[in-house]
mmCIF file of C-alpha atoms and ligand atoms in Angstrom:
data_model
loop_
_atom_site.group_PDB
_atom_site.id
_atom_site.type_symbol
_atom_site.label_atom_id
_atom_site.label_comp_id
_atom_site.label_asym_id
_atom_site.label_seq_id
_atom_site.Cartn_x
_atom_site.Cartn_y
_atom_site.Cartn_z
ATOM 1 C CA UNK A 1 0.000 0.000 0.000
ATOM 2 C CA UNK A 2 1.370 3.440 -0.883
ATOM 3 C CA UNK A 3 2.013 6.062 1.763
ATOM 4 C CA UNK A 4 -0.532 8.879 1.312
ATOM 5 C CA UNK A 5 2.068 11.692 1.314
ATOM 6 C CA UNK A 6 3.814 9.978 -1.594
ATOM 7 C CA UNK A 7 0.701 10.144 -3.739
ATOM 8 C CA UNK A 8 1.047 13.035 -6.183
ATOM 9 C CA UNK A 9 -2.183 12.569 -8.122
ATOM 10 C CA UNK A 10 -5.324 10.757 -7.143
ATOM 11 C CA UNK A 11 -8.200 10.337 -9.579
ATOM 12 C CA UNK A 12 -11.442 8.704 -8.510
ATOM 13 C CA UNK A 13 -14.476 7.865 -10.610
ATOM 14 C CA UNK A 14 -13.682 10.561 -13.147
ATOM 15 C CA UNK A 15 -16.086 11.120 -16.018
ATOM 16 C CA UNK A 16 -14.763 13.105 -18.963
ATOM 17 C CA UNK A 17 -16.955 14.686 -21.603
ATOM 18 C CA UNK A 18 -16.420 16.609 -24.789
ATOM 19 C CA UNK A 19 -19.520 18.763 -24.979
ATOM 20 C CA UNK A 20 -22.500 16.475 -24.377
ATOM 21 C CA UNK A 21 -20.585 13.342 -25.298
ATOM 22 C CA UNK A 22 -19.110 11.131 -22.587
ATOM 23 C CA UNK A 23 -15.631 10.028 -23.664
ATOM 24 C CA UNK A 24 -14.414 8.327 -20.468
ATOM 25 C CA UNK A 25 -16.255 7.090 -17.399
ATOM 26 C CA UNK A 26 -15.256 5.831 -13.983
ATOM 27 C CA UNK A 27 -11.557 6.520 -14.442
ATOM 28 C CA UNK A 28 -9.674 5.717 -11.233
ATOM 29 C CA UNK A 29 -5.898 5.704 -10.744
ATOM 30 C CA UNK A 30 -3.208 7.286 -8.644
ATOM 31 C CA UNK A 31 0.302 8.449 -9.460
ATOM 32 C CA UNK A 32 3.185 8.346 -7.004
ATOM 33 C CA UNK A 33 5.565 11.258 -6.561
ATOM 34 C CA UNK A 34 8.424 10.949 -9.045
ATOM 35 C CA UNK A 35 6.637 8.356 -11.139
ATOM 36 C CA UNK A 36 6.851 8.324 -14.946
ATOM 37 C CA UNK A 37 3.201 7.619 -15.561
ATOM 38 C CA UNK A 38 2.091 7.016 -19.143
ATOM 39 C CA UNK A 39 -1.365 7.344 -20.658
ATOM 40 C CA UNK A 40 -1.496 5.122 -23.714
ATOM 41 C CA UNK A 41 -4.049 3.842 -26.206
ATOM 42 C CA UNK A 42 -5.208 4.133 -29.789
ATOM 43 C CA UNK A 43 -6.092 7.350 -31.546
ATOM 44 C CA UNK A 44 -9.342 8.879 -30.333
ATOM 45 C CA UNK A 45 -9.580 6.826 -27.109
ATOM 46 C CA UNK A 46 -9.512 9.972 -24.973
ATOM 47 C CA UNK A 47 -5.902 10.485 -23.886
ATOM 48 C CA UNK A 48 -5.791 14.222 -24.598
ATOM 49 C CA UNK A 49 -9.303 14.575 -23.190
ATOM 50 C CA UNK A 50 -8.161 12.989 -19.917
ATOM 51 C CA UNK A 51 -5.108 15.264 -19.772
ATOM 52 C CA UNK A 52 -7.241 18.362 -20.320
ATOM 53 C CA UNK A 53 -9.457 17.311 -17.416
ATOM 54 C CA UNK A 54 -6.460 16.660 -15.188
ATOM 55 C CA UNK A 55 -5.105 20.182 -15.698
ATOM 56 C CA UNK A 56 -8.493 21.864 -15.391
ATOM 57 C CA UNK A 57 -8.879 22.901 -19.013
ATOM 58 C CA UNK A 58 -12.168 21.004 -19.297
ATOM 59 C CA UNK A 59 -14.776 20.796 -16.524
ATOM 60 C CA UNK A 60 -15.111 17.486 -14.694
ATOM 61 C CA UNK A 61 -18.525 15.870 -15.265
ATOM 62 C CA UNK A 62 -18.248 13.549 -12.249
ATOM 63 C CA UNK A 63 -15.610 12.251 -9.873
ATOM 64 C CA UNK A 64 -12.639 13.774 -8.142
ATOM 65 C CA UNK A 65 -9.031 14.754 -8.832
ATOM 66 C CA UNK A 66 -6.612 15.541 -5.986
ATOM 67 C CA UNK A 67 -3.016 16.774 -6.071
ATOM 68 C CA UNK A 68 -0.772 16.046 -3.096
ATOM 69 C CA UNK A 69 -3.888 15.431 -1.014
ATOM 70 C CA UNK A 70 -5.688 18.665 -2.001
ATOM 71 C CA UNK A 71 -8.978 18.373 -3.840
ATOM 72 C CA UNK A 72 -8.577 20.059 -7.233
ATOM 73 C CA UNK A 73 -12.147 19.445 -8.387
ATOM 74 C CA UNK A 74 -13.718 21.145 -5.374
ATOM 75 C CA UNK A 75 -11.222 24.023 -5.175
ATOM 76 C CA UNK A 76 -12.350 27.619 -5.642
ATOM 77 C CA UNK A 77 -10.982 29.708 -8.507
ATOM 78 C CA UNK A 78 -8.009 31.186 -6.599
ATOM 79 C CA UNK A 79 -6.947 27.877 -5.074
ATOM 80 C CA UNK A 80 -7.296 26.180 -8.442
ATOM 81 C CA UNK A 81 -5.099 28.754 -10.124
ATOM 82 C CA UNK A 82 -2.501 28.306 -7.365
ATOM 83 C CA UNK A 83 -2.554 24.549 -7.979
ATOM 84 C CA UNK A 84 -2.321 25.053 -11.743
ATOM 85 C CA UNK A 85 0.861 27.076 -11.240
ATOM 86 C CA UNK A 86 2.432 23.851 -10.045
ATOM 87 C CA UNK A 87 1.742 22.130 -13.369
ATOM 88 C CA UNK A 88 4.092 22.307 -16.323
ATOM 89 C CA UNK A 89 2.300 21.440 -19.540
ATOM 90 C CA UNK A 90 3.409 20.659 -23.056
ATOM 91 C CA UNK A 91 0.318 20.275 -25.253
ATOM 92 C CA UNK A 92 -0.101 17.903 -28.187
ATOM 93 C CA UNK A 93 -0.536 20.774 -30.602
ATOM 94 C CA UNK A 94 0.795 23.488 -28.280
ATOM 95 C CA UNK A 95 3.451 24.811 -30.541
ATOM 96 C CA UNK A 96 5.729 27.662 -29.575
ATOM 97 C CA UNK A 97 4.738 31.176 -30.595
ATOM 98 C CA UNK A 98 6.402 31.584 -33.974
ATOM 99 C CA UNK A 99 6.806 35.354 -33.680
ATOM 100 C CA UNK A 100 8.763 35.032 -30.439
ATOM 101 C CA UNK A 101 12.313 33.865 -29.823
ATOM 102 C CA UNK A 102 12.911 30.741 -27.755
ATOM 103 C CA UNK A 103 13.855 32.943 -24.784
ATOM 104 C CA UNK A 104 10.602 34.897 -25.075
ATOM 105 C CA UNK A 105 8.587 31.679 -25.343
ATOM 106 C CA UNK A 106 10.190 30.139 -22.262
ATOM 107 C CA UNK A 107 9.776 33.386 -20.309
ATOM 108 C CA UNK A 108 5.985 33.421 -20.818
ATOM 109 C CA UNK A 109 5.041 31.451 -17.656
ATOM 110 C CA UNK A 110 7.476 33.578 -15.634
ATOM 111 C CA UNK A 111 5.774 36.732 -16.866
ATOM 112 C CA UNK A 112 2.324 35.354 -16.217
ATOM 113 C CA UNK A 113 2.874 33.905 -12.760
ATOM 114 C CA UNK A 114 5.861 35.646 -11.161
ATOM 115 C CA UNK A 115 7.106 39.139 -10.351
ATOM 116 C CA UNK A 116 10.714 38.373 -11.260
ATOM 117 C CA UNK A 117 12.778 41.154 -12.829
ATOM 118 C CA UNK A 118 13.745 40.987 -16.499
ATOM 119 C CA UNK A 119 17.318 40.076 -15.520
ATOM 120 C CA UNK A 120 16.146 37.280 -13.209
ATOM 121 C CA UNK A 121 13.852 35.960 -15.929
ATOM 122 C CA UNK A 122 16.705 35.983 -18.437
ATOM 123 C CA UNK A 123 18.858 33.972 -16.048
ATOM 124 C CA UNK A 124 16.150 31.329 -15.505
ATOM 125 C CA UNK A 125 15.423 31.127 -19.240
ATOM 126 C CA UNK A 126 19.117 30.617 -19.978
ATOM 127 C CA UNK A 127 19.298 27.834 -17.384
ATOM 128 C CA UNK A 128 16.102 26.101 -18.577
ATOM 129 C CA UNK A 129 17.246 26.125 -22.200
ATOM 130 C CA UNK A 130 20.623 24.727 -21.103
ATOM 131 C CA UNK A 131 18.822 22.010 -19.129
ATOM 132 C CA UNK A 132 17.136 20.737 -22.302
ATOM 133 C CA UNK A 133 20.320 20.954 -24.363
ATOM 134 C CA UNK A 134 19.560 24.279 -26.054
ATOM 135 C CA UNK A 135 22.226 26.493 -24.470
ATOM 136 C CA UNK A 136 22.910 29.518 -26.626
ATOM 137 C CA UNK A 137 19.679 29.222 -28.635
ATOM 138 C CA UNK A 138 17.919 32.061 -26.757
ATOM 139 C CA UNK A 139 17.583 34.366 -29.743
ATOM 140 C CA UNK A 140 16.528 31.800 -32.331
ATOM 141 C CA UNK A 141 12.999 31.657 -33.664
ATOM 142 C CA UNK A 142 11.037 28.363 -33.750
ATOM 143 C CA UNK A 143 11.148 28.325 -37.565
ATOM 144 C CA UNK A 144 14.965 28.354 -37.446
ATOM 145 C CA UNK A 145 15.351 25.144 -35.437
ATOM 146 C CA UNK A 146 14.525 21.459 -35.953
ATOM 147 C CA UNK A 147 11.373 19.671 -34.771
ATOM 148 C CA UNK A 148 13.297 17.921 -31.988
ATOM 149 C CA UNK A 149 14.699 21.249 -30.780
ATOM 150 C CA UNK A 150 11.200 22.740 -30.789
ATOM 151 C CA UNK A 151 9.967 19.883 -28.595
ATOM 152 C CA UNK A 152 12.869 20.537 -26.232
ATOM 153 C CA UNK A 153 12.067 24.234 -26.141
ATOM 154 C CA UNK A 154 8.431 23.440 -25.309
ATOM 155 C CA UNK A 155 9.698 21.258 -22.455
ATOM 156 C CA UNK A 156 11.926 24.130 -21.259
ATOM 157 C CA UNK A 157 8.831 26.331 -21.179
ATOM 158 C CA UNK A 158 6.932 23.660 -19.199
ATOM 159 C CA UNK A 159 9.878 23.537 -16.761
ATOM 160 C CA UNK A 160 10.076 27.316 -16.319
ATOM 161 C CA UNK A 161 8.324 27.438 -12.946
ATOM 162 C CA UNK A 162 10.051 24.305 -11.572
ATOM 163 C CA UNK A 163 6.732 22.474 -11.405
ATOM 164 C CA UNK A 164 6.439 19.350 -9.254
ATOM 165 C CA UNK A 165 4.160 17.831 -11.909
ATOM 166 C CA UNK A 166 4.681 17.790 -15.658
ATOM 167 C CA UNK A 167 2.084 16.835 -18.250
ATOM 168 C CA UNK A 168 3.326 16.001 -21.746
ATOM 169 C CA UNK A 169 0.946 15.175 -24.572
ATOM 170 C CA UNK A 170 2.820 13.216 -27.259
ATOM 171 C CA UNK A 171 6.223 14.817 -26.635
ATOM 172 C CA UNK A 172 7.904 12.699 -29.320
ATOM 173 C CA UNK A 173 5.226 12.747 -32.031
ATOM 174 C CA UNK A 174 6.758 13.288 -35.440
ATOM 175 C CA UNK A 175 10.356 12.849 -34.280
ATOM 176 C CA UNK A 176 12.836 10.365 -35.726
ATOM 177 C CA UNK A 177 13.740 7.409 -33.456
ATOM 178 C CA UNK A 178 17.124 8.818 -32.415
ATOM 179 C CA UNK A 179 15.723 12.223 -31.448
ATOM 180 C CA UNK A 180 12.883 10.462 -29.732
ATOM 181 C CA UNK A 181 15.332 8.415 -27.608
ATOM 182 C CA UNK A 182 17.250 11.550 -26.661
ATOM 183 C CA UNK A 183 13.950 13.066 -25.510
ATOM 184 C CA UNK A 184 13.402 9.961 -23.351
ATOM 185 C CA UNK A 185 16.827 10.495 -21.788
ATOM 186 C CA UNK A 186 15.904 14.111 -21.078
ATOM 187 C CA UNK A 187 12.665 12.996 -19.410
ATOM 188 C CA UNK A 188 14.581 10.509 -17.223
ATOM 189 C CA UNK A 189 17.140 13.196 -16.329
ATOM 190 C CA UNK A 190 14.426 15.638 -15.296
ATOM 191 C CA UNK A 191 12.768 13.007 -13.138
ATOM 192 C CA UNK A 192 16.034 11.848 -11.556
ATOM 193 C CA UNK A 193 17.383 15.357 -10.907
ATOM 194 C CA UNK A 194 14.185 17.136 -9.881
ATOM 195 C CA UNK A 195 12.080 14.177 -8.726
ATOM 196 C CA UNK A 196 9.292 15.511 -10.905
ATOM 197 C CA UNK A 197 6.084 13.517 -11.290
ATOM 198 C CA UNK A 198 5.265 13.128 -14.975
ATOM 199 C CA UNK A 199 2.106 12.226 -16.819
ATOM 200 C CA UNK A 200 3.018 11.460 -20.410
ATOM 201 C CA UNK A 201 0.653 10.696 -23.259
ATOM 202 C CA UNK A 202 2.489 8.634 -25.821
ATOM 203 C CA UNK A 203 2.161 6.348 -28.808
ATOM 204 C CA UNK A 204 5.853 5.541 -28.895
ATOM 205 C CA UNK A 205 6.376 1.881 -28.008
ATOM 206 C CA UNK A 206 10.123 2.244 -27.352
ATOM 207 C CA UNK A 207 9.374 5.021 -24.831
ATOM 208 C CA UNK A 208 6.456 3.173 -23.280
ATOM 209 C CA UNK A 209 8.443 -0.053 -22.852
ATOM 210 C CA UNK A 210 11.714 1.780 -22.160
ATOM 211 C CA UNK A 211 11.034 4.457 -19.569
ATOM 212 C CA UNK A 212 7.462 4.241 -18.230
ATOM 213 C CA UNK A 213 7.160 3.115 -14.613
ATOM 214 C CA UNK A 214 3.472 2.522 -15.103
ATOM 215 C CA UNK A 215 0.811 3.054 -17.716
ATOM 216 C CA UNK A 216 -2.921 3.090 -18.071
ATOM 217 C CA UNK A 217 -4.182 1.835 -21.405
ATOM 218 C CA UNK A 218 -7.394 3.569 -22.437
ATOM 219 C CA UNK A 219 -9.755 1.906 -24.871
ATOM 220 C CA UNK A 220 -12.884 3.022 -26.678
ATOM 221 C CA UNK A 221 -14.629 -0.322 -26.036
ATOM 222 C CA UNK A 222 -14.673 0.307 -22.304
ATOM 223 C CA UNK A 223 -14.690 4.138 -22.473
ATOM 224 C CA UNK A 224 -12.023 4.031 -19.800
ATOM 225 C CA UNK A 225 -9.055 2.076 -18.488
ATOM 226 C CA UNK A 226 -8.571 -1.327 -20.103
ATOM 227 C CA UNK A 227 -5.257 -2.154 -18.388
ATOM 228 C CA UNK A 228 -3.123 -0.607 -15.654
ATOM 229 C CA UNK A 229 0.433 -1.595 -14.722
ATOM 230 C CA UNK A 230 4.098 -1.495 -15.715
ATOM 231 C CA UNK A 231 4.020 -1.799 -19.533
ATOM 232 C CA UNK A 232 6.568 -4.611 -19.670
ATOM 233 C CA UNK A 233 4.493 -6.597 -17.231
ATOM 234 C CA UNK A 234 1.327 -5.909 -19.235
ATOM 235 C CA UNK A 235 3.161 -7.081 -22.341
ATOM 236 C CA UNK A 236 4.396 -10.242 -20.625
ATOM 237 C CA UNK A 237 1.213 -11.145 -18.804
ATOM 238 C CA UNK A 238 -1.850 -9.721 -20.530
ATOM 239 C CA UNK A 239 -3.786 -12.098 -22.714
ATOM 240 C CA UNK A 240 -6.322 -9.461 -23.764
ATOM 241 C CA UNK A 241 -5.965 -9.165 -27.556
ATOM 242 C CA UNK A 242 -6.684 -5.424 -27.355
ATOM 243 C CA UNK A 243 -3.742 -4.937 -24.975
ATOM 244 C CA UNK A 244 -1.491 -7.091 -27.158
ATOM 245 C CA UNK A 245 -2.581 -5.284 -30.293
ATOM 246 C CA UNK A 246 -1.317 -2.073 -28.764
ATOM 247 C CA UNK A 247 1.839 -3.247 -26.965
ATOM 248 C CA UNK A 248 2.906 -6.021 -29.333
ATOM 249 C CA UNK A 249 1.866 -4.989 -32.847
ATOM 250 C CA UNK A 250 4.497 -7.412 -34.201
ATOM 251 C CA UNK A 251 2.148 -10.220 -33.070
ATOM 252 C CA UNK A 252 -0.379 -8.777 -35.487
ATOM 253 C CA UNK A 253 2.212 -8.302 -38.223
ATOM 254 C CA UNK A 254 3.421 -11.910 -37.926
ATOM 255 C CA UNK A 255 -0.194 -13.097 -37.958
ATOM 256 C CA UNK A 256 -0.711 -11.222 -41.231
ATOM 257 C CA UNK A 257 2.257 -13.062 -42.718
ATOM 258 C CA UNK A 258 0.899 -16.501 -41.799
ATOM 259 C CA UNK A 259 -0.431 -18.364 -44.828
HETATM 260 N N1 ATP B 301 -12.905 19.704 -28.994
HETATM 261 C C1 ATP B 301 -13.630 18.595 -29.151
HETATM 262 N N2 ATP B 301 -14.967 18.642 -29.346
HETATM 263 C C2 ATP B 301 -15.701 17.525 -29.490
HETATM 264 N N3 ATP B 301 -15.178 16.290 -29.454
HETATM 265 C C3 ATP B 301 -13.862 16.171 -29.268
HETATM 266 C C4 ATP B 301 -13.017 17.313 -29.098
HETATM 267 N N4 ATP B 301 -11.753 16.883 -28.931
HETATM 268 C C5 ATP B 301 -11.801 15.538 -28.981
HETATM 269 N N5 ATP B 301 -13.072 15.118 -29.177
HETATM 270 C C6 ATP B 301 -13.502 13.707 -29.294
HETATM 271 O O1 ATP B 301 -13.155 13.017 -28.095
HETATM 272 C C7 ATP B 301 -12.659 11.721 -28.405
HETATM 273 C C8 ATP B 301 -11.288 11.566 -27.768
HETATM 274 O O2 ATP B 301 -10.385 12.492 -28.387
HETATM 275 P P1 ATP B 301 -8.931 12.753 -27.851
HETATM 276 O O3 ATP B 301 -8.375 13.901 -28.594
HETATM 277 O O4 ATP B 301 -8.952 12.837 -26.369
HETATM 278 O O5 ATP B 301 -8.213 11.394 -28.271
HETATM 279 P P2 ATP B 301 -6.689 10.978 -28.173
HETATM 280 O O6 ATP B 301 -6.658 9.650 -27.489
HETATM 281 O O7 ATP B 301 -5.882 12.070 -27.590
HETATM 282 O O8 ATP B 301 -6.304 10.754 -29.723
HETATM 283 P P3 ATP B 301 -4.918 11.021 -30.504
HETATM 284 O O9 ATP B 301 -4.032 9.844 -30.177
HETATM 285 O O10 ATP B 301 -5.324 11.021 -31.937
HETATM 286 O O11 ATP B 301 -4.348 12.331 -30.052
HETATM 287 C C9 ATP B 301 -12.669 11.595 -29.912
HETATM 288 O O12 ATP B 301 -13.811 10.860 -30.284
HETATM 289 C C10 ATP B 301 -12.750 13.006 -30.406
HETATM 290 O O13 ATP B 301 -13.462 13.066 -31.600
HETATM 291 MG MG1 MG B 302 -4.405 13.321 -28.306
#
C-alpha cells in the first residue's frame, strides 16, 4: 500500500466529456511522486481529453481529482489557479509562438505567474534552455530550429516554474527514433534530478516499454481504463488481444504473414 504523502495525483471515478458526449467514465488511478506515468491507447480513445481534465482545461462531469492530497475538483478559482501554477504542460498541438524567440517563449510562464525582474527571468530562461540541451539558442525563432529542438524548447517552457508535476501530450510525435530516444533520456534526467512527477501521453512503443514506470491503457470499447500496470508486465502477462494489439503490434504483423 502506498504512503498517502507519496501520492502526487489521485483520480477517482472521473467522467470526462467533450460537450455532451461522454468520452471516459469511472476513471480511477493514482500516481506516485516521481513516477513516470504514461497514458497510452489508440487514436481517439480519450488520452488528450483525460489530460485536459487533469489540468483543469475542461470541466469534470463527475468524480474527483486531488493533487498532493488537495482536492482540485472542489477548489475555488483562486486555489485552483494556485494549484495550476504547479503544473508544467506541453500540449499535443501546443506549438511555440512563432513570432517570439525561444527565450521569449520560455519566459511566458514567468511573466504570467511571477514578479521576477527581467534580468532574473533571463537567467532562468538561460538555465532552462541549457537544461534541455539548447544552451545559446535564446535568440533563435522556432522556424529556425529542428522539430526535436522545438519539442525541447516546449519542455523548457513547461519547466520554467520548476513544477512538481509535468504533463506532456505526445512529446515525441513526429520525431525520428534517435531524437525520440534523446527526448526519453531528457525525461529521465528531469525526473532523476528534480524528482518531478510526470504524466506522459504517448504512442511511442520504445518510450512506453523503455522508460514508463506505469501506464494506463485507455480503450474506446470500455470508455475508460482497459489495463493498468508497468508496460513490460502488461506485455508479458496480458492475454487481452486489445492490450497485445497495442503493446505487441508485431504479433499482429506476424499473424498477417501466416499463410
Ligand atoms: N474539442 C472537441 N470537441 C468535441 N469532441 C472532441 C473534441 N476533442 C476531442 N473530441 C472527441 O473526443 C474523443 C477523444 O479524443 P482525444 O483527442 O482525447 O483522443 P486521443 O486519445 O488524444 O487521440 P490522438 O491519439 O489522436 O491524439 C474523440 O472521439 C474526439 O473526436
Ligand atoms: Mg491526443
